[in-house]
PDB file of C-alpha atoms in Angstrom:
ATOM      1  CA  MET A 191       0.000   0.000   0.000  1.00 42.00           C
ATOM      2  CA  LEU A 192       1.127   3.550  -0.589  1.00 42.00           C
ATOM      3  CA  LYS A 193       1.882   4.439   3.028  1.00 51.00           C
ATOM      4  CA  LYS A 194       0.986   8.019   3.948  1.00 58.00           C
ATOM      5  CA  ASP A 195       0.604   9.079   0.330  1.00 70.00           C
ATOM      6  CA  ASN A 196      -3.046   9.915  -0.048  1.00 75.00           C
ATOM      7  CA  ARG A 197      -2.201  12.551  -2.711  1.00 81.00           C
ATOM      8  CA  THR A 198      -1.261   9.734  -5.086  1.00 83.00           C
ATOM      9  CA  ILE A 199      -4.388   7.798  -4.138  1.00 85.00           C
ATOM     10  CA  ASP A 200      -6.546  10.889  -4.723  1.00 84.00           C
ATOM     11  CA  ALA A 201      -4.859  11.528  -8.089  1.00 84.00           C
ATOM     12  CA  ILE A 202      -5.512   7.953  -9.205  1.00 85.00           C
ATOM     13  CA  TYR A 203      -9.146   8.272  -8.148  1.00 86.00           C
ATOM     14  CA  GLU A 204      -9.552  11.579 -10.011  1.00 87.00           C
ATOM     15  CA  GLU A 205      -8.020  10.129 -13.193  1.00 88.00           C
ATOM     16  CA  ALA A 206     -10.443   7.209 -13.268  1.00 86.00           C
ATOM     17  CA  PRO A 207     -13.389   7.495 -15.653  1.00 87.00           C
ATOM     18  CA  THR A 208     -16.565   8.892 -14.062  1.00 89.00           C
ATOM     19  CA  GLU A 209     -18.502   5.636 -14.430  1.00 91.00           C
ATOM     20  CA  MET A 210     -15.715   3.811 -12.607  1.00 89.00           C
ATOM     21  CA  ARG A 211     -15.654   6.372  -9.767  1.00 86.00           C
ATOM     22  CA  GLU A 212     -19.395   5.863  -9.308  1.00 89.00           C
ATOM     23  CA  ASP A 213     -18.993   2.085  -8.946  1.00 91.00           C
ATOM     24  CA  CYS A 214     -19.474   1.030  -5.314  1.00 91.00           C
ATOM     25  CA  VAL A 215     -16.630  -1.515  -5.380  1.00 93.00           C
ATOM     26  CA  PHE A 216     -14.220   1.072  -6.822  1.00 94.00           C
ATOM     27  CA  LYS A 217     -15.274   3.569  -4.130  1.00 94.00           C
ATOM     28  CA  ALA A 218     -14.748   0.911  -1.472  1.00 95.00           C
ATOM     29  CA  GLU A 219     -11.232   0.235  -2.761  1.00 95.00           C
ATOM     30  CA  TYR A 220     -10.603   3.987  -2.706  1.00 94.00           C
ATOM     31  CA  ALA A 221     -11.809   4.164   0.915  1.00 95.00           C
ATOM     32  CA  ARG A 222      -9.670   1.144   1.776  1.00 95.00           C
ATOM     33  CA  ALA A 223      -6.588   2.790   0.277  1.00 93.00           C
ATOM     34  CA  LEU A 224      -7.241   6.027   2.181  1.00 94.00           C
ATOM     35  CA  LEU A 225      -7.765   4.199   5.468  1.00 95.00           C
ATOM     36  CA  SER A 226      -4.715   2.018   4.926  1.00 92.00           C
ATOM     37  CA  CYS A 227      -2.482   5.036   4.393  1.00 89.00           C
ATOM     38  CA  GLY A 228      -3.800   6.781   7.486  1.00 90.00           C
ATOM     39  CA  ASP A 229      -6.305   9.237   5.995  1.00 91.00           C
ATOM     40  CA  TYR A 230      -8.984   8.411   8.549  1.00 94.00           C
ATOM     41  CA  TYR A 231     -11.322  11.339   7.901  1.00 94.00           C
ATOM     42  CA  SER A 232     -11.575  10.916   4.133  1.00 93.00           C
ATOM     43  CA  GLY A 233     -11.844   7.126   4.403  1.00 94.00           C
ATOM     44  CA  ILE A 234     -14.411   7.072   7.187  1.00 96.00           C
ATOM     45  CA  ARG A 235     -16.504   9.661   5.318  1.00 96.00           C
ATOM     46  CA  LEU A 236     -16.829   7.174   2.464  1.00 95.00           C
ATOM     47  CA  VAL A 237     -17.675   4.371   4.894  1.00 95.00           C
ATOM     48  CA  LYS A 238     -20.449   6.522   6.424  1.00 95.00           C
ATOM     49  CA  GLU A 239     -21.782   7.452   2.976  1.00 93.00           C
ATOM     50  CA  TYR A 240     -21.980   3.752   2.144  1.00 92.00           C
ATOM     51  CA  LEU A 241     -23.861   2.953   5.346  1.00 89.00           C
ATOM     52  CA  ASP A 242     -26.210   5.915   4.852  1.00 88.00           C
ATOM     53  CA  LYS A 243     -27.173   4.649   1.396  1.00 85.00           C
ATOM     54  CA  GLY A 244     -28.259   1.396   2.991  1.00 77.00           C
ATOM     55  CA  VAL A 245     -27.571  -0.738  -0.082  1.00 76.00           C
ATOM     56  CA  LEU A 246     -25.423  -3.549   1.239  1.00 83.00           C
ATOM     57  CA  SER A 247     -22.901  -5.404  -0.889  1.00 90.00           C
ATOM     58  CA  ASN A 248     -20.856  -8.261   0.499  1.00 92.00           C
ATOM     59  CA  SER A 249     -17.912  -7.315  -1.726  1.00 94.00           C
ATOM     60  CA  VAL A 250     -17.957  -3.731  -0.459  1.00 95.00           C
ATOM     61  CA  ASN A 251     -18.478  -4.836   3.144  1.00 95.00           C
ATOM     62  CA  ASN A 252     -15.384  -7.020   3.055  1.00 96.00           C
ATOM     63  CA  ILE A 253     -13.244  -4.364   1.352  1.00 97.00           C
ATOM     64  CA  LEU A 254     -14.209  -1.754   3.946  1.00 97.00           C
ATOM     65  CA  LEU A 255     -13.589  -4.156   6.833  1.00 97.00           C
ATOM     66  CA  GLU A 256     -10.145  -4.780   5.400  1.00 97.00           C
ATOM     67  CA  GLY A 257      -9.368  -1.070   5.037  1.00 96.00           C
ATOM     68  CA  LEU A 258     -10.432  -0.278   8.591  1.00 97.00           C
ATOM     69  CA  SER A 259      -8.342  -3.119   9.967  1.00 97.00           C
ATOM     70  CA  GLU A 260      -5.311  -2.360   7.785  1.00 95.00           C
ATOM     71  CA  GLY A 261      -5.390   1.256   8.919  1.00 95.00           C
ATOM     72  CA  GLY A 262      -5.394   0.185  12.558  1.00 96.00           C
ATOM     73  CA  TYR A 263      -8.947   1.404  13.181  1.00 97.00           C
ATOM     74  CA  ASP A 264      -9.823  -1.753  15.047  1.00 97.00           C
ATOM     75  CA  GLU A 265     -12.742  -0.490  17.120  1.00 97.00           C
ATOM     76  CA  GLU A 266     -14.233   1.119  14.000  1.00 97.00           C
ATOM     77  CA  CYS A 267     -13.785  -2.149  12.107  1.00 97.00           C
ATOM     78  CA  LEU A 268     -15.703  -4.071  14.756  1.00 97.00           C
ATOM     79  CA  ARG A 269     -18.399  -1.357  15.004  1.00 96.00           C
ATOM     80  CA  PHE A 270     -18.784  -1.391  11.226  1.00 96.00           C
ATOM     81  CA  TYR A 271     -19.313  -5.145  11.259  1.00 94.00           C
ATOM     82  CA  ARG A 272     -21.891  -4.878  14.077  1.00 93.00           C
ATOM     83  CA  ARG A 273     -23.660  -2.115  12.138  1.00 91.00           C
ATOM     84  CA  LEU A 274     -23.782  -4.312   9.033  1.00 88.00           C
ATOM     85  CA  GLN A 275     -25.296  -7.113  11.084  1.00 85.00           C
ATOM     86  CA  ASP A 276     -27.878  -4.698  12.529  1.00 85.00           C
ATOM     87  CA  LEU A 277     -28.767  -3.365   9.086  1.00 81.00           C
ATOM     88  CA  THR A 278     -29.421  -6.853   7.740  1.00 77.00           C
ATOM     89  CA  LYS A 279     -31.667  -7.625  10.723  1.00 76.00           C
ATOM     90  CA  GLU A 280     -33.616  -4.371  10.290  1.00 74.00           C
ATOM     91  CA  ARG A 281     -34.490  -5.072   6.695  1.00 67.00           C
ATOM     92  CA  GLU A 282     -37.365  -7.246   5.690  1.00 56.00           C
ATOM     93  CA  PHE A 283     -35.755  -8.086   2.364  1.00 51.00           C
ATOM     94  CA  ALA A 284     -32.423  -9.138   3.838  1.00 55.00           C
ATOM     95  CA  LYS A 285     -32.792 -12.870   3.420  1.00 57.00           C
ATOM     96  CA  GLU A 286     -29.241 -13.708   4.419  1.00 62.00           C
ATOM     97  CA  PRO A 287     -26.778 -12.185   6.865  1.00 71.00           C
ATOM     98  CA  VAL A 288     -23.610 -10.357   5.933  1.00 81.00           C
ATOM     99  CA  GLN A 289     -21.327 -12.805   4.184  1.00 89.00           C
ATOM    100  CA  LEU A 290     -17.669 -12.664   5.045  1.00 93.00           C
ATOM    101  CA  PHE A 291     -14.970 -13.582   2.579  1.00 96.00           C
ATOM    102  CA  VAL A 292     -11.398 -14.553   3.477  1.00 96.00           C
ATOM    103  CA  HIS A 293     -10.253 -10.920   3.607  1.00 96.00           C
ATOM    104  CA  GLY A 294     -13.218  -9.857   5.743  1.00 96.00           C
ATOM    105  CA  TYR A 295     -12.748 -12.678   8.224  1.00 97.00           C
ATOM    106  CA  SER A 296      -9.018 -12.023   8.374  1.00 97.00           C
ATOM    107  CA  ALA A 297      -9.578  -8.290   8.964  1.00 97.00           C
ATOM    108  CA  LEU A 298     -12.042  -8.931  11.770  1.00 97.00           C
ATOM    109  CA  ILE A 299      -9.756 -11.467  13.429  1.00 96.00           C
ATOM    110  CA  ARG A 300      -6.839  -9.013  13.260  1.00 96.00           C
ATOM    111  CA  SER A 301      -8.940  -6.228  14.781  1.00 97.00           C
ATOM    112  CA  MET A 302     -10.277  -8.514  17.514  1.00 96.00           C
ATOM    113  CA  CYS A 303      -6.738  -9.561  18.369  1.00 95.00           C
ATOM    114  CA  HIS A 304      -5.591  -5.943  18.505  1.00 95.00           C
ATOM    115  CA  VAL A 305      -8.322  -5.049  21.008  1.00 96.00           C
ATOM    116  CA  LYS A 306      -7.648  -8.277  22.946  1.00 94.00           C
ATOM    117  CA  LYS A 307     -10.961  -9.989  22.161  1.00 94.00           C
ATOM    118  CA  LYS A 308      -9.326 -13.401  22.118  1.00 93.00           C
ATOM    119  CA  GLU A 309     -12.530 -15.461  22.376  1.00 94.00           C
ATOM    120  CA  GLY A 310     -14.186 -13.564  19.522  1.00 94.00           C
ATOM    121  CA  ALA A 311     -11.097 -13.976  17.355  1.00 94.00           C
ATOM    122  CA  GLU A 312     -10.974 -17.695  18.111  1.00 94.00           C
ATOM    123  CA  ALA A 313     -14.676 -18.081  17.302  1.00 95.00           C
ATOM    124  CA  LEU A 314     -14.309 -16.279  13.957  1.00 94.00           C
ATOM    125  CA  TYR A 315     -11.233 -18.346  13.134  1.00 95.00           C
ATOM    126  CA  ALA A 316     -13.141 -21.569  13.894  1.00 95.00           C
ATOM    127  CA  GLU A 317     -16.108 -20.390  11.803  1.00 94.00           C
ATOM    128  CA  MET A 318     -13.817 -19.536   8.927  1.00 95.00           C
ATOM    129  CA  VAL A 319     -12.043 -22.890   9.028  1.00 94.00           C
ATOM    130  CA  SER A 320     -15.368 -24.754   9.320  1.00 96.00           C
ATOM    131  CA  LYS A 321     -16.401 -23.117   6.039  1.00 96.00           C
ATOM    132  CA  GLY A 322     -13.241 -24.410   4.371  1.00 96.00           C
ATOM    133  CA  MET A 323     -11.584 -21.010   4.167  1.00 96.00           C
ATOM    134  CA  LYS A 324      -7.881 -20.514   4.691  1.00 94.00           C
ATOM    135  CA  PRO A 325      -7.017 -17.340   6.626  1.00 92.00           C
ATOM    136  CA  LEU A 326      -4.511 -14.865   5.276  1.00 92.00           C
ATOM    137  CA  PRO A 327      -1.032 -15.579   6.699  1.00 92.00           C
ATOM    138  CA  PHE A 328      -0.990 -12.618   9.111  1.00 93.00           C
ATOM    139  CA  VAL A 329      -3.955 -14.093  10.993  1.00 92.00           C
ATOM    140  CA  PHE A 330      -1.826 -16.857  12.482  1.00 91.00           C
ATOM    141  CA  PHE A 331       0.651 -14.335  13.869  1.00 91.00           C
ATOM    142  CA  GLU A 332      -2.112 -12.145  15.274  1.00 91.00           C
ATOM    143  CA  LEU A 333      -3.744 -15.123  16.978  1.00 91.00           C
ATOM    144  CA  CYS A 334      -0.416 -16.241  18.421  1.00 90.00           C
ATOM    145  CA  GLU A 335       0.192 -12.778  19.846  1.00 87.00           C
ATOM    146  CA  VAL A 336      -2.973 -12.904  21.934  1.00 82.00           C
ATOM    147  CA  GLY A 337      -2.342 -16.512  22.919  1.00 81.00           C
ATOM    148  CA  ALA A 338      -5.182 -17.912  20.843  1.00 68.00           C
ATOM    149  CA  MET A 339      -3.087 -20.325  18.796  1.00 66.00           C
ATOM    150  CA  ARG A 340      -1.446 -23.210  20.503  1.00 58.00           C
ATOM    151  CA  ARG A 341       0.994 -25.584  18.858  1.00 50.00           C
ATOM    152  CA  SER A 342      -1.762 -28.170  18.329  1.00 48.00           C
ATOM    153  CA  ASP A 343      -3.908 -25.604  16.411  1.00 51.00           C
ATOM    154  CA  THR A 344      -1.496 -25.185  13.517  1.00 48.00           C
TER     155      THR A 344
END
């Protein structure tokens, strides 16, 4: 990621064709890049805009979870996930809960480890593995740091 260089990220965004900039996945990647490089206010503004629109997309959800976690905004990452869960419960048409992909699970586990929610991280890890997903490599190190992984777990 382009650490602390949100000018480059902004320039790339501005150079993209208008129809691309209006795409929700492209905007999510833009928010992720901003959050990852430490531009909290610009990134979180895009996250709030997404939530205010109320149109949930599992791809976007996972990208934003990843950006919040990568940027070190662990509490915000966990709040965002809880808000997504609440939004799906509030809606009559939401027939299935928020679906996590490998990157989303990994981001949540990292954030839970950072805020010392060992049991939650272990539960998400177990859920992920039970679904046949392989966590991103950093997850193992994060789990070890909070004492969640024992030699027999690996």
